[in-house]
Amino acid sequence: MRLAITHETRYRYSPSVQTAQHVAHLQPANTPCQQVISHGVHIEPEAAVHHNVDAFFNHRTYWAFTNPHGSLMVRAHSELDTMSVEPCTSVQSWESVRERFRYRAGQAGDVHSQFVFGSHHAPVHETFRAYAQSSFTPGRPLMQAAQELTARMYRDFRYETASTDINTPALEALQNKRGVCQDFAHILLACLRSLGLPARYVSGYLLTEPPAGQPRLQGSDASHAWASVYLPELAGHACQGWLDLDPTNDRTGLASPGEDYVRLAVGRDFADVSPLRGVLQGGGSHTLEVAVTVAPLDA
């Protein structure tokens, strides 16, 4: 599937910002399930843009302003092809994966161990372990258990726009059984990590279909978030061992939940992959507008 994505962010400041430094994660990477055809970023006011790769191999864009400015506009446009990897099943038990990542003094660690520990937005806590436990029965394959937990969250939780923000703790969202995709991804991560399993946060986009007979609206979409769990048994497969889990829509798949998904970046939680963040001098208050469009290129 060939997709075009436009992600536009606008800030208006009062009073003006005097100087600023910004970092963005807005460039999709090439993965087993997607190949980038083109990508570009346009910034107003104009700035010298630099690029590098972060510790999780995400593309990162950064720039600085040294002159006062009352607004900021960042528009990223990407075109890419998405595809599925060859289906495969893992029967490795969740306990064996947990034991693989249990700390042992004097032994070399696994690079994926960084995704076992709790993080700011996805902490390790007994409440998360208790919620997940009924899906993780003794000897059950991790792949099957993770898929069931994802489906159970889809049934148990209510998607409710504006019911939370980035500062809402995952534990609170779990207790209230409501939130948005970002909350659900953090809860799923916290559940898996509280069982001693490696799981990472995924930011990206999802192609949505307009109601029958209505045109696709420009700028009406939003960025999306989900999680993925590591299956060592499939490390040599095209998915590189990652099973993606989207509890917001009850979608799962190797390396991606489906061809209508685009992966932007991965990390321990949202804090590692925020689409745009910065350090500002001045600008005591601001307004924010975000517009995202995901569309098939043949539409």
PDB file of C-alpha atoms in Angstrom:
ATOM      1  CA  MET A   1       0.000   0.000   0.000  1.00  0.00           C
ATOM      2  CA  ARG A   2       1.416   3.397  -0.956  1.00  0.00           C
ATOM      3  CA  LEU A   3       0.618   6.143   1.564  1.00  0.00           C
ATOM      4  CA  ALA A   4       1.185   9.880   1.822  1.00  0.00           C
ATOM      5  CA  ILE A   5       1.402  11.479   5.267  1.00  0.00           C
ATOM      6  CA  THR A   6       1.405  15.157   6.165  1.00  0.00           C
ATOM      7  CA  HIS A   7       1.939  16.119   9.806  1.00  0.00           C
ATOM      8  CA  GLU A   8       1.681  19.857  10.519  1.00  0.00           C
ATOM      9  CA  THR A   9       2.263  21.473  13.923  1.00  0.00           C
ATOM     10  CA  ARG A  10       1.716  25.177  14.674  1.00  0.00           C
ATOM     11  CA  TYR A  11       2.619  27.065  17.850  1.00  0.00           C
ATOM     12  CA  ARG A  12       1.718  30.690  18.561  1.00  0.00           C
ATOM     13  CA  TYR A  13       3.558  32.314  21.445  1.00  0.00           C
ATOM     14  CA  SER A  14       2.757  35.248  23.724  1.00  0.00           C
ATOM     15  CA  PRO A  15       5.054  37.038  24.274  1.00  0.00           C
ATOM     16  CA  SER A  16       7.536  36.100  21.570  1.00  0.00           C
ATOM     17  CA  VAL A  17      10.121  33.388  22.106  1.00  0.00           C
ATOM     18  CA  GLN A  18      13.619  34.872  22.154  1.00  0.00           C
ATOM     19  CA  THR A  19      15.694  31.743  21.459  1.00  0.00           C
ATOM     20  CA  ALA A  20      14.806  28.071  21.085  1.00  0.00           C
ATOM     21  CA  GLN A  21      16.176  24.626  20.338  1.00  0.00           C
ATOM     22  CA  HIS A  22      13.919  21.899  18.941  1.00  0.00           C
ATOM     23  CA  VAL A  23      14.104  18.141  18.306  1.00  0.00           C
ATOM     24  CA  ALA A  24      11.593  16.239  16.159  1.00  0.00           C
ATOM     25  CA  HIS A  25      10.844  12.581  15.435  1.00  0.00           C
ATOM     26  CA  LEU A  26       8.861  12.999  12.222  1.00  0.00           C
ATOM     27  CA  GLN A  27      10.769  10.900   9.665  1.00  0.00           C
ATOM     28  CA  PRO A  28       9.671   7.259   9.277  1.00  0.00           C
ATOM     29  CA  ALA A  29      12.390   4.630   9.115  1.00  0.00           C
ATOM     30  CA  ASN A  30      12.758   1.794   6.641  1.00  0.00           C
ATOM     31  CA  THR A  31      11.535  -1.376   8.374  1.00  0.00           C
ATOM     32  CA  PRO A  32      10.547  -4.913   7.335  1.00  0.00           C
ATOM     33  CA  CYS A  33       7.020  -3.547   6.783  1.00  0.00           C
ATOM     34  CA  GLN A  34       7.655  -0.169   5.161  1.00  0.00           C
ATOM     35  CA  GLN A  35       9.974   1.510   2.683  1.00  0.00           C
ATOM     36  CA  VAL A  36      10.263   5.295   2.567  1.00  0.00           C
ATOM     37  CA  ILE A  37      10.034   6.817  -0.915  1.00  0.00           C
ATOM     38  CA  SER A  38      10.503  10.445   0.092  1.00  0.00           C
ATOM     39  CA  HIS A  39      10.514  12.663   3.172  1.00  0.00           C
ATOM     40  CA  GLY A  40      10.847  16.373   3.772  1.00  0.00           C
ATOM     41  CA  VAL A  41      10.409  18.909   6.559  1.00  0.00           C
ATOM     42  CA  HIS A  42       9.475  22.582   6.114  1.00  0.00           C
ATOM     43  CA  ILE A  43       9.959  24.981   9.041  1.00  0.00           C
ATOM     44  CA  GLU A  44       8.830  28.580   9.571  1.00  0.00           C
ATOM     45  CA  PRO A  45      10.679  30.709  10.587  1.00  0.00           C
ATOM     46  CA  GLU A  46      13.417  29.324   8.372  1.00  0.00           C
ATOM     47  CA  ALA A  47      16.163  27.443  10.194  1.00  0.00           C
ATOM     48  CA  ALA A  48      19.226  25.347   9.444  1.00  0.00           C
ATOM     49  CA  VAL A  49      18.021  21.752   9.874  1.00  0.00           C
ATOM     50  CA  HIS A  50      20.276  18.891  10.965  1.00  0.00           C
ATOM     51  CA  HIS A  51      19.660  15.146  11.085  1.00  0.00           C
ATOM     52  CA  ASN A  52      21.033  12.204  13.042  1.00  0.00           C
ATOM     53  CA  VAL A  53      19.983   8.800  14.425  1.00  0.00           C
ATOM     54  CA  ASP A  54      19.183   8.312  18.108  1.00  0.00           C
ATOM     55  CA  ALA A  55      19.953   5.395  20.431  1.00  0.00           C
ATOM     56  CA  PHE A  56      16.900   3.458  19.154  1.00  0.00           C
ATOM     57  CA  PHE A  57      17.863   4.010  15.476  1.00  0.00           C
ATOM     58  CA  ASN A  58      15.076   6.534  14.944  1.00  0.00           C
ATOM     59  CA  HIS A  59      15.628   9.439  12.550  1.00  0.00           C
ATOM     60  CA  ARG A  60      15.911  12.667  14.495  1.00  0.00           C
ATOM     61  CA  THR A  61      15.737  16.242  13.169  1.00  0.00           C
ATOM     62  CA  TYR A  62      16.947  19.244  15.144  1.00  0.00           C
ATOM     63  CA  TRP A  63      17.372  22.990  14.708  1.00  0.00           C
ATOM     64  CA  ALA A  64      17.755  26.220  16.690  1.00  0.00           C
ATOM     65  CA  PHE A  65      16.410  29.778  16.571  1.00  0.00           C
ATOM     66  CA  THR A  66      18.540  32.660  17.805  1.00  0.00           C
ATOM     67  CA  ASN A  67      16.119  35.472  16.892  1.00  0.00           C
ATOM     68  CA  PRO A  68      12.745  36.397  18.458  1.00  0.00           C
ATOM     69  CA  HIS A  69       9.695  34.772  16.850  1.00  0.00           C
ATOM     70  CA  GLY A  70       5.986  34.754  17.672  1.00  0.00           C
ATOM     71  CA  SER A  71       5.100  31.448  16.007  1.00  0.00           C
ATOM     72  CA  LEU A  72       6.475  28.137  14.807  1.00  0.00           C
ATOM     73  CA  MET A  73       5.224  25.952  11.980  1.00  0.00           C
ATOM     74  CA  VAL A  74       6.667  22.484  11.265  1.00  0.00           C
ATOM     75  CA  ARG A  75       5.285  20.504   8.328  1.00  0.00           C
ATOM     76  CA  ALA A  76       6.594  17.001   7.614  1.00  0.00           C
ATOM     77  CA  HIS A  77       5.558  15.148   4.462  1.00  0.00           C
ATOM     78  CA  SER A  78       6.373  11.499   3.802  1.00  0.00           C
ATOM     79  CA  GLU A  79       5.508   9.010   1.092  1.00  0.00           C
ATOM     80  CA  LEU A  80       6.112   5.305   1.599  1.00  0.00           C
ATOM     81  CA  ASP A  81       5.096   1.773   0.698  1.00  0.00           C
ATOM     82  CA  THR A  82       3.801  -0.569   3.389  1.00  0.00           C
ATOM     83  CA  MET A  83       3.712  -4.356   3.249  1.00  0.00           C
ATOM     84  CA  SER A  84       3.352  -7.453   5.424  1.00  0.00           C
ATOM     85  CA  VAL A  85       6.034  -9.929   6.405  1.00  0.00           C
ATOM     86  CA  GLU A  86       5.680 -13.682   6.014  1.00  0.00           C
ATOM     87  CA  PRO A  87       3.365 -15.120   8.702  1.00  0.00           C
ATOM     88  CA  CYS A  88       5.021 -17.098  11.473  1.00  0.00           C
ATOM     89  CA  THR A  89       4.052 -18.519  14.868  1.00  0.00           C
ATOM     90  CA  SER A  90       6.046 -18.635  18.068  1.00  0.00           C
ATOM     91  CA  VAL A  91       5.345 -21.258  20.741  1.00  0.00           C
ATOM     92  CA  GLN A  92       7.987 -19.994  23.184  1.00  0.00           C
ATOM     93  CA  SER A  93       6.455 -19.703  26.647  1.00  0.00           C
ATOM     94  CA  TRP A  94       6.297 -16.337  28.341  1.00  0.00           C
ATOM     95  CA  GLU A  95       8.118 -17.739  31.374  1.00  0.00           C
ATOM     96  CA  SER A  96      11.113 -18.780  29.253  1.00  0.00           C
ATOM     97  CA  VAL A  97      11.341 -15.261  27.835  1.00  0.00           C
ATOM     98  CA  ARG A  98      11.106 -13.782  31.324  1.00  0.00           C
ATOM     99  CA  GLU A  99      13.936 -16.057  32.502  1.00  0.00           C
ATOM    100  CA  ARG A 100      16.063 -15.090  29.491  1.00  0.00           C
ATOM    101  CA  PHE A 101      15.904 -11.456  30.597  1.00  0.00           C
ATOM    102  CA  ARG A 102      16.285 -12.019  34.323  1.00  0.00           C
ATOM    103  CA  TYR A 103      19.438 -10.335  35.617  1.00  0.00           C
ATOM    104  CA  ARG A 104      22.349 -12.656  36.396  1.00  0.00           C
ATOM    105  CA  ALA A 105      25.585 -11.265  37.776  1.00  0.00           C
ATOM    106  CA  GLY A 106      28.618 -11.851  35.588  1.00  0.00           C
ATOM    107  CA  GLN A 107      26.653 -12.781  32.466  1.00  0.00           C
ATOM    108  CA  ALA A 108      26.405 -10.705  29.305  1.00  0.00           C
ATOM    109  CA  GLY A 109      23.106  -8.936  28.902  1.00  0.00           C
ATOM    110  CA  ASP A 110      20.767  -8.894  25.909  1.00  0.00           C
ATOM    111  CA  VAL A 111      20.474  -5.600  24.007  1.00  0.00           C
ATOM    112  CA  HIS A 112      16.691  -5.844  24.371  1.00  0.00           C
ATOM    113  CA  SER A 113      16.985  -5.803  28.170  1.00  0.00           C
ATOM    114  CA  GLN A 114      16.590  -2.015  28.060  1.00  0.00           C
ATOM    115  CA  PHE A 115      12.894  -2.600  27.328  1.00  0.00           C
ATOM    116  CA  VAL A 116      12.296  -4.765  30.425  1.00  0.00           C
ATOM    117  CA  PHE A 117      12.696  -2.029  32.997  1.00  0.00           C
ATOM    118  CA  GLY A 118      10.001   0.455  33.970  1.00  0.00           C
ATOM    119  CA  SER A 119      10.104   3.972  32.532  1.00  0.00           C
ATOM    120  CA  HIS A 120       8.490   7.281  33.444  1.00  0.00           C
ATOM    121  CA  HIS A 121       5.237   6.669  31.535  1.00  0.00           C
ATOM    122  CA  ALA A 122       5.216   2.853  31.816  1.00  0.00           C
ATOM    123  CA  PRO A 123       6.344   1.901  35.334  1.00  0.00           C
ATOM    124  CA  VAL A 124       6.619  -1.588  36.790  1.00  0.00           C
ATOM    125  CA  HIS A 125       3.865  -2.069  39.383  1.00  0.00           C
ATOM    126  CA  GLU A 126       1.999  -4.962  40.986  1.00  0.00           C
ATOM    127  CA  THR A 127      -1.364  -3.579  39.772  1.00  0.00           C
ATOM    128  CA  PHE A 128      -0.284  -3.938  36.137  1.00  0.00           C
ATOM    129  CA  ARG A 129       1.019  -7.461  36.766  1.00  0.00           C
ATOM    130  CA  ALA A 130      -2.274  -8.452  38.412  1.00  0.00           C
ATOM    131  CA  TYR A 131      -4.328  -7.145  35.475  1.00  0.00           C
ATOM    132  CA  ALA A 132      -2.187  -9.021  32.943  1.00  0.00           C
ATOM    133  CA  GLN A 133      -1.837 -12.271  34.873  1.00  0.00           C
ATOM    134  CA  SER A 134      -5.070 -13.969  33.751  1.00  0.00           C
ATOM    135  CA  SER A 135      -3.787 -13.909  30.150  1.00  0.00           C
ATOM    136  CA  PHE A 136      -0.367 -15.247  31.140  1.00  0.00           C
ATOM    137  CA  THR A 137      -1.217 -18.692  32.466  1.00  0.00           C
ATOM    138  CA  PRO A 138       1.568 -21.227  33.159  1.00  0.00           C
ATOM    139  CA  GLY A 139       3.332 -22.477  30.035  1.00  0.00           C
ATOM    140  CA  ARG A 140       1.323 -20.339  27.628  1.00  0.00           C
ATOM    141  CA  PRO A 141       3.144 -19.081  24.504  1.00  0.00           C
ATOM    142  CA  LEU A 142       4.081 -15.415  24.860  1.00  0.00           C
ATOM    143  CA  MET A 143       2.696 -14.624  21.422  1.00  0.00           C
ATOM    144  CA  GLN A 144      -0.732 -16.014  22.296  1.00  0.00           C
ATOM    145  CA  ALA A 145      -0.811 -14.454  25.758  1.00  0.00           C
ATOM    146  CA  ALA A 146       0.158 -10.993  24.456  1.00  0.00           C
ATOM    147  CA  GLN A 147      -2.503 -11.148  21.762  1.00  0.00           C
ATOM    148  CA  GLU A 148      -5.156 -12.090  24.314  1.00  0.00           C
ATOM    149  CA  LEU A 149      -4.102  -9.268  26.662  1.00  0.00           C
ATOM    150  CA  THR A 150      -4.377  -6.838  23.744  1.00  0.00           C
ATOM    151  CA  ALA A 151      -7.895  -8.083  22.932  1.00  0.00           C
ATOM    152  CA  ARG A 152      -8.914  -7.926  26.588  1.00  0.00           C
ATOM    153  CA  MET A 153      -7.786  -4.306  26.857  1.00  0.00           C
ATOM    154  CA  TYR A 154      -9.816  -3.510  23.738  1.00  0.00           C
ATOM    155  CA  ARG A 155     -12.910  -4.926  25.452  1.00  0.00           C
ATOM    156  CA  ASP A 156     -12.259  -3.490  28.910  1.00  0.00           C
ATOM    157  CA  PHE A 157     -11.210   0.070  28.063  1.00  0.00           C
ATOM    158  CA  ARG A 158     -13.165   2.966  26.600  1.00  0.00           C
ATOM    159  CA  TYR A 159     -11.541   5.287  24.080  1.00  0.00           C
ATOM    160  CA  GLU A 160     -12.428   8.796  25.203  1.00  0.00           C
ATOM    161  CA  THR A 161     -10.865  11.843  23.557  1.00  0.00           C
ATOM    162  CA  ALA A 162      -9.509  14.483  25.967  1.00  0.00           C
ATOM    163  CA  SER A 163     -10.121  12.233  28.993  1.00  0.00           C
ATOM    164  CA  THR A 164      -6.374  12.236  29.718  1.00  0.00           C
ATOM    165  CA  ASP A 165      -3.206  14.095  28.797  1.00  0.00           C
ATOM    166  CA  ILE A 166       0.466  13.150  28.628  1.00  0.00           C
ATOM    167  CA  ASN A 167       0.807  13.783  32.376  1.00  0.00           C
ATOM    168  CA  THR A 168      -1.961  11.324  33.338  1.00  0.00           C
ATOM    169  CA  PRO A 169      -0.260   8.344  35.039  1.00  0.00           C
ATOM    170  CA  ALA A 170      -0.761   4.973  33.358  1.00  0.00           C
ATOM    171  CA  LEU A 171      -1.919   3.571  36.702  1.00  0.00           C
ATOM    172  CA  GLU A 172      -4.740   6.129  36.833  1.00  0.00           C
ATOM    173  CA  ALA A 173      -5.786   5.331  33.253  1.00  0.00           C
ATOM    174  CA  LEU A 174      -5.802   1.615  34.141  1.00  0.00           C
ATOM    175  CA  GLN A 175      -8.010   2.227  37.172  1.00  0.00           C
ATOM    176  CA  ASN A 176     -10.438   4.438  35.203  1.00  0.00           C
ATOM    177  CA  LYS A 177     -10.463   2.062  32.187  1.00  0.00           C
ATOM    178  CA  ARG A 178     -10.497   4.961  29.749  1.00  0.00           C
ATOM    179  CA  GLY A 179      -8.082   7.089  27.771  1.00  0.00           C
ATOM    180  CA  VAL A 180      -6.561   7.432  24.303  1.00  0.00           C
ATOM    181  CA  CYS A 181      -4.133   5.326  22.278  1.00  0.00           C
ATOM    182  CA  GLN A 182      -1.125   6.756  24.082  1.00  0.00           C
ATOM    183  CA  ASP A 183      -2.558   5.681  27.460  1.00  0.00           C
ATOM    184  CA  PHE A 184      -3.407   2.199  26.202  1.00  0.00           C
ATOM    185  CA  ALA A 185       0.101   1.730  24.790  1.00  0.00           C
ATOM    186  CA  HIS A 186       1.658   2.764  28.106  1.00  0.00           C
ATOM    187  CA  ILE A 187      -0.648   0.464  30.085  1.00  0.00           C
ATOM    188  CA  LEU A 188       0.173  -2.490  27.834  1.00  0.00           C
ATOM    189  CA  LEU A 189       3.893  -1.761  28.169  1.00  0.00           C
ATOM    190  CA  ALA A 190       3.586  -1.545  31.956  1.00  0.00           C
ATOM    191  CA  CYS A 191       1.703  -4.861  32.074  1.00  0.00           C
ATOM    192  CA  LEU A 192       4.307  -6.684  29.995  1.00  0.00           C
ATOM    193  CA  ARG A 193       7.281  -5.182  31.847  1.00  0.00           C
ATOM    194  CA  SER A 194       5.693  -5.929  35.222  1.00  0.00           C
ATOM    195  CA  LEU A 195       5.829  -9.585  34.158  1.00  0.00           C
ATOM    196  CA  GLY A 196       9.537  -9.236  33.313  1.00  0.00           C
ATOM    197  CA  LEU A 197       9.021  -9.097  29.518  1.00  0.00           C
ATOM    198  CA  PRO A 198      10.721  -6.728  27.024  1.00  0.00           C
ATOM    199  CA  ALA A 199       8.284  -4.357  25.321  1.00  0.00           C
ATOM    200  CA  ARG A 200       8.695  -1.054  23.503  1.00  0.00           C
ATOM    201  CA  TYR A 201       6.543   1.964  22.629  1.00  0.00           C
ATOM    202  CA  VAL A 202       5.769   2.627  18.963  1.00  0.00           C
ATOM    203  CA  SER A 203       4.647   5.974  17.563  1.00  0.00           C
ATOM    204  CA  GLY A 204       3.187   6.303  14.092  1.00  0.00           C
ATOM    205  CA  TYR A 205       0.061   6.679  12.027  1.00  0.00           C
ATOM    206  CA  LEU A 206      -2.994   4.659  11.059  1.00  0.00           C
ATOM    207  CA  LEU A 207      -4.923   5.062   7.824  1.00  0.00           C
ATOM    208  CA  THR A 208      -8.574   5.709   8.678  1.00  0.00           C
ATOM    209  CA  GLU A 209     -11.492   5.435   6.280  1.00  0.00           C
ATOM    210  CA  PRO A 210     -14.067   8.242   5.942  1.00  0.00           C
ATOM    211  CA  PRO A 211     -17.769   7.435   6.388  1.00  0.00           C
ATOM    212  CA  ALA A 212     -19.404   5.913   3.299  1.00  0.00           C
ATOM    213  CA  GLY A 213     -20.126   8.511   0.666  1.00  0.00           C
ATOM    214  CA  GLN A 214     -18.062  11.231   2.336  1.00  0.00           C
ATOM    215  CA  PRO A 215     -14.708  12.614   1.170  1.00  0.00           C
ATOM    216  CA  ARG A 216     -11.488  12.092   3.073  1.00  0.00           C
ATOM    217  CA  LEU A 217     -10.886  15.218   5.169  1.00  0.00           C
ATOM    218  CA  GLN A 218      -7.486  16.880   5.074  1.00  0.00           C
ATOM    219  CA  GLY A 219      -5.806  17.368   8.433  1.00  0.00           C
ATOM    220  CA  SER A 220      -8.475  15.476  10.379  1.00  0.00           C
ATOM    221  CA  ASP A 221      -6.373  12.435  11.288  1.00  0.00           C
ATOM    222  CA  ALA A 222      -4.083  12.113  14.316  1.00  0.00           C
ATOM    223  CA  SER A 223      -0.842  10.410  15.173  1.00  0.00           C
ATOM    224  CA  HIS A 224      -1.196   6.955  16.710  1.00  0.00           C
ATOM    225  CA  ALA A 225       0.617   4.815  19.288  1.00  0.00           C
ATOM    226  CA  TRP A 226       0.852   1.138  20.108  1.00  0.00           C
ATOM    227  CA  ALA A 227       3.311  -1.328  21.669  1.00  0.00           C
ATOM    228  CA  SER A 228       5.411  -4.302  20.648  1.00  0.00           C
ATOM    229  CA  VAL A 229       6.774  -7.263  22.602  1.00  0.00           C
ATOM    230  CA  TYR A 230      10.004  -9.108  21.848  1.00  0.00           C
ATOM    231  CA  LEU A 231       9.876 -12.815  20.933  1.00  0.00           C
ATOM    232  CA  PRO A 232      13.454 -14.215  20.987  1.00  0.00           C
ATOM    233  CA  GLU A 233      12.337 -17.317  19.093  1.00  0.00           C
ATOM    234  CA  LEU A 234      11.598 -15.122  16.054  1.00  0.00           C
ATOM    235  CA  ALA A 235      14.804 -13.049  16.173  1.00  0.00           C
ATOM    236  CA  GLY A 236      15.891 -14.505  12.824  1.00  0.00           C
ATOM    237  CA  HIS A 237      12.528 -13.890  11.155  1.00  0.00           C
ATOM    238  CA  ALA A 238      11.871 -10.821   8.992  1.00  0.00           C
ATOM    239  CA  CYS A 239      10.041  -9.224  11.928  1.00  0.00           C
ATOM    240  CA  GLN A 240      13.342  -9.296  13.880  1.00  0.00           C
ATOM    241  CA  GLY A 241      11.489 -10.764  16.852  1.00  0.00           C
ATOM    242  CA  TRP A 242       8.924  -7.996  17.373  1.00  0.00           C
ATOM    243  CA  LEU A 243       5.179  -8.598  17.625  1.00  0.00           C
ATOM    244  CA  ASP A 244       3.229  -5.338  17.362  1.00  0.00           C
ATOM    245  CA  LEU A 245       0.125  -4.922  19.555  1.00  0.00           C
ATOM    246  CA  ASP A 246      -2.517  -2.208  19.173  1.00  0.00           C
ATOM    247  CA  PRO A 247      -5.008  -2.398  22.073  1.00  0.00           C
ATOM    248  CA  THR A 248      -6.918   0.644  20.783  1.00  0.00           C
ATOM    249  CA  ASN A 249      -8.124  -1.332  17.753  1.00  0.00           C
ATOM    250  CA  ASP A 250      -7.408  -4.966  18.749  1.00  0.00           C
ATOM    251  CA  ARG A 251      -4.892  -5.356  15.918  1.00  0.00           C
ATOM    252  CA  THR A 252      -1.687  -7.386  16.128  1.00  0.00           C
ATOM    253  CA  GLY A 253       0.968  -8.460  13.656  1.00  0.00           C
ATOM    254  CA  LEU A 254       4.641  -9.261  13.176  1.00  0.00           C
ATOM    255  CA  ALA A 255       6.658  -6.019  12.832  1.00  0.00           C
ATOM    256  CA  SER A 256       3.414  -4.077  12.273  1.00  0.00           C
ATOM    257  CA  PRO A 257      -0.281  -4.464  13.115  1.00  0.00           C
ATOM    258  CA  GLY A 258      -1.116  -4.142   9.402  1.00  0.00           C
ATOM    259  CA  GLU A 259      -0.383  -2.490   6.064  1.00  0.00           C
ATOM    260  CA  ASP A 260      -2.535   0.496   7.072  1.00  0.00           C
ATOM    261  CA  TYR A 261      -0.035   1.362   9.837  1.00  0.00           C
ATOM    262  CA  VAL A 262       3.120   3.459   9.517  1.00  0.00           C
ATOM    263  CA  ARG A 263       5.844   3.286  12.146  1.00  0.00           C
ATOM    264  CA  LEU A 264       7.470   6.588  12.998  1.00  0.00           C
ATOM    265  CA  ALA A 265       9.745   5.822  15.960  1.00  0.00           C
ATOM    266  CA  VAL A 266      10.272   3.387  18.853  1.00  0.00           C
ATOM    267  CA  GLY A 267      11.452   3.885  22.423  1.00  0.00           C
ATOM    268  CA  ARG A 268      10.846   3.056  26.065  1.00  0.00           C
ATOM    269  CA  ASP A 269       7.751   5.296  26.141  1.00  0.00           C
ATOM    270  CA  PHE A 270       6.379   8.530  24.662  1.00  0.00           C
ATOM    271  CA  ALA A 271       9.163  10.623  26.201  1.00  0.00           C
ATOM    272  CA  ASP A 272      11.719   8.986  23.875  1.00  0.00           C
ATOM    273  CA  VAL A 273       9.765   9.635  20.670  1.00  0.00           C
ATOM    274  CA  SER A 274       7.792  12.862  21.133  1.00  0.00           C
ATOM    275  CA  PRO A 275       7.056  14.163  17.603  1.00  0.00           C
ATOM    276  CA  LEU A 276       8.262  17.660  18.534  1.00  0.00           C
ATOM    277  CA  ARG A 277       9.775  19.114  21.680  1.00  0.00           C
ATOM    278  CA  GLY A 278      11.976  22.050  22.543  1.00  0.00           C
ATOM    279  CA  VAL A 279      13.671  24.282  25.083  1.00  0.00           C
ATOM    280  CA  LEU A 280      12.498  27.895  24.878  1.00  0.00           C
ATOM    281  CA  GLN A 281      13.566  31.233  26.288  1.00  0.00           C
ATOM    282  CA  GLY A 282      10.502  33.477  26.474  1.00  0.00           C
ATOM    283  CA  GLY A 283       7.023  32.693  25.173  1.00  0.00           C
ATOM    284  CA  GLY A 284       5.209  32.614  28.507  1.00  0.00           C
ATOM    285  CA  SER A 285       2.063  31.049  26.995  1.00  0.00           C
ATOM    286  CA  HIS A 286       1.216  29.361  23.722  1.00  0.00           C
ATOM    287  CA  THR A 287      -1.528  27.807  21.601  1.00  0.00           C
ATOM    288  CA  LEU A 288      -1.021  24.571  19.688  1.00  0.00           C
ATOM    289  CA  GLU A 289      -2.662  23.238  16.529  1.00  0.00           C
ATOM    290  CA  VAL A 290      -1.838  19.829  15.002  1.00  0.00           C
ATOM    291  CA  ALA A 291      -3.186  18.553  11.686  1.00  0.00           C
ATOM    292  CA  VAL A 292      -2.409  15.094  10.304  1.00  0.00           C
ATOM    293  CA  THR A 293      -3.464  13.618   6.977  1.00  0.00           C
ATOM    294  CA  VAL A 294      -2.894   9.957   6.061  1.00  0.00           C
ATOM    295  CA  ALA A 295      -4.105   9.033   2.582  1.00  0.00           C
ATOM    296  CA  PRO A 296      -3.552   6.379  -0.111  1.00  0.00           C
ATOM    297  CA  LEU A 297      -1.619   7.903  -2.988  1.00  0.00           C
ATOM    298  CA  ASP A 298      -4.019   6.389  -5.503  1.00  0.00           C
ATOM    299  CA  ALA A 299      -7.049   8.002  -3.805  1.00  0.00           C
TER     300      ALA A 299
END
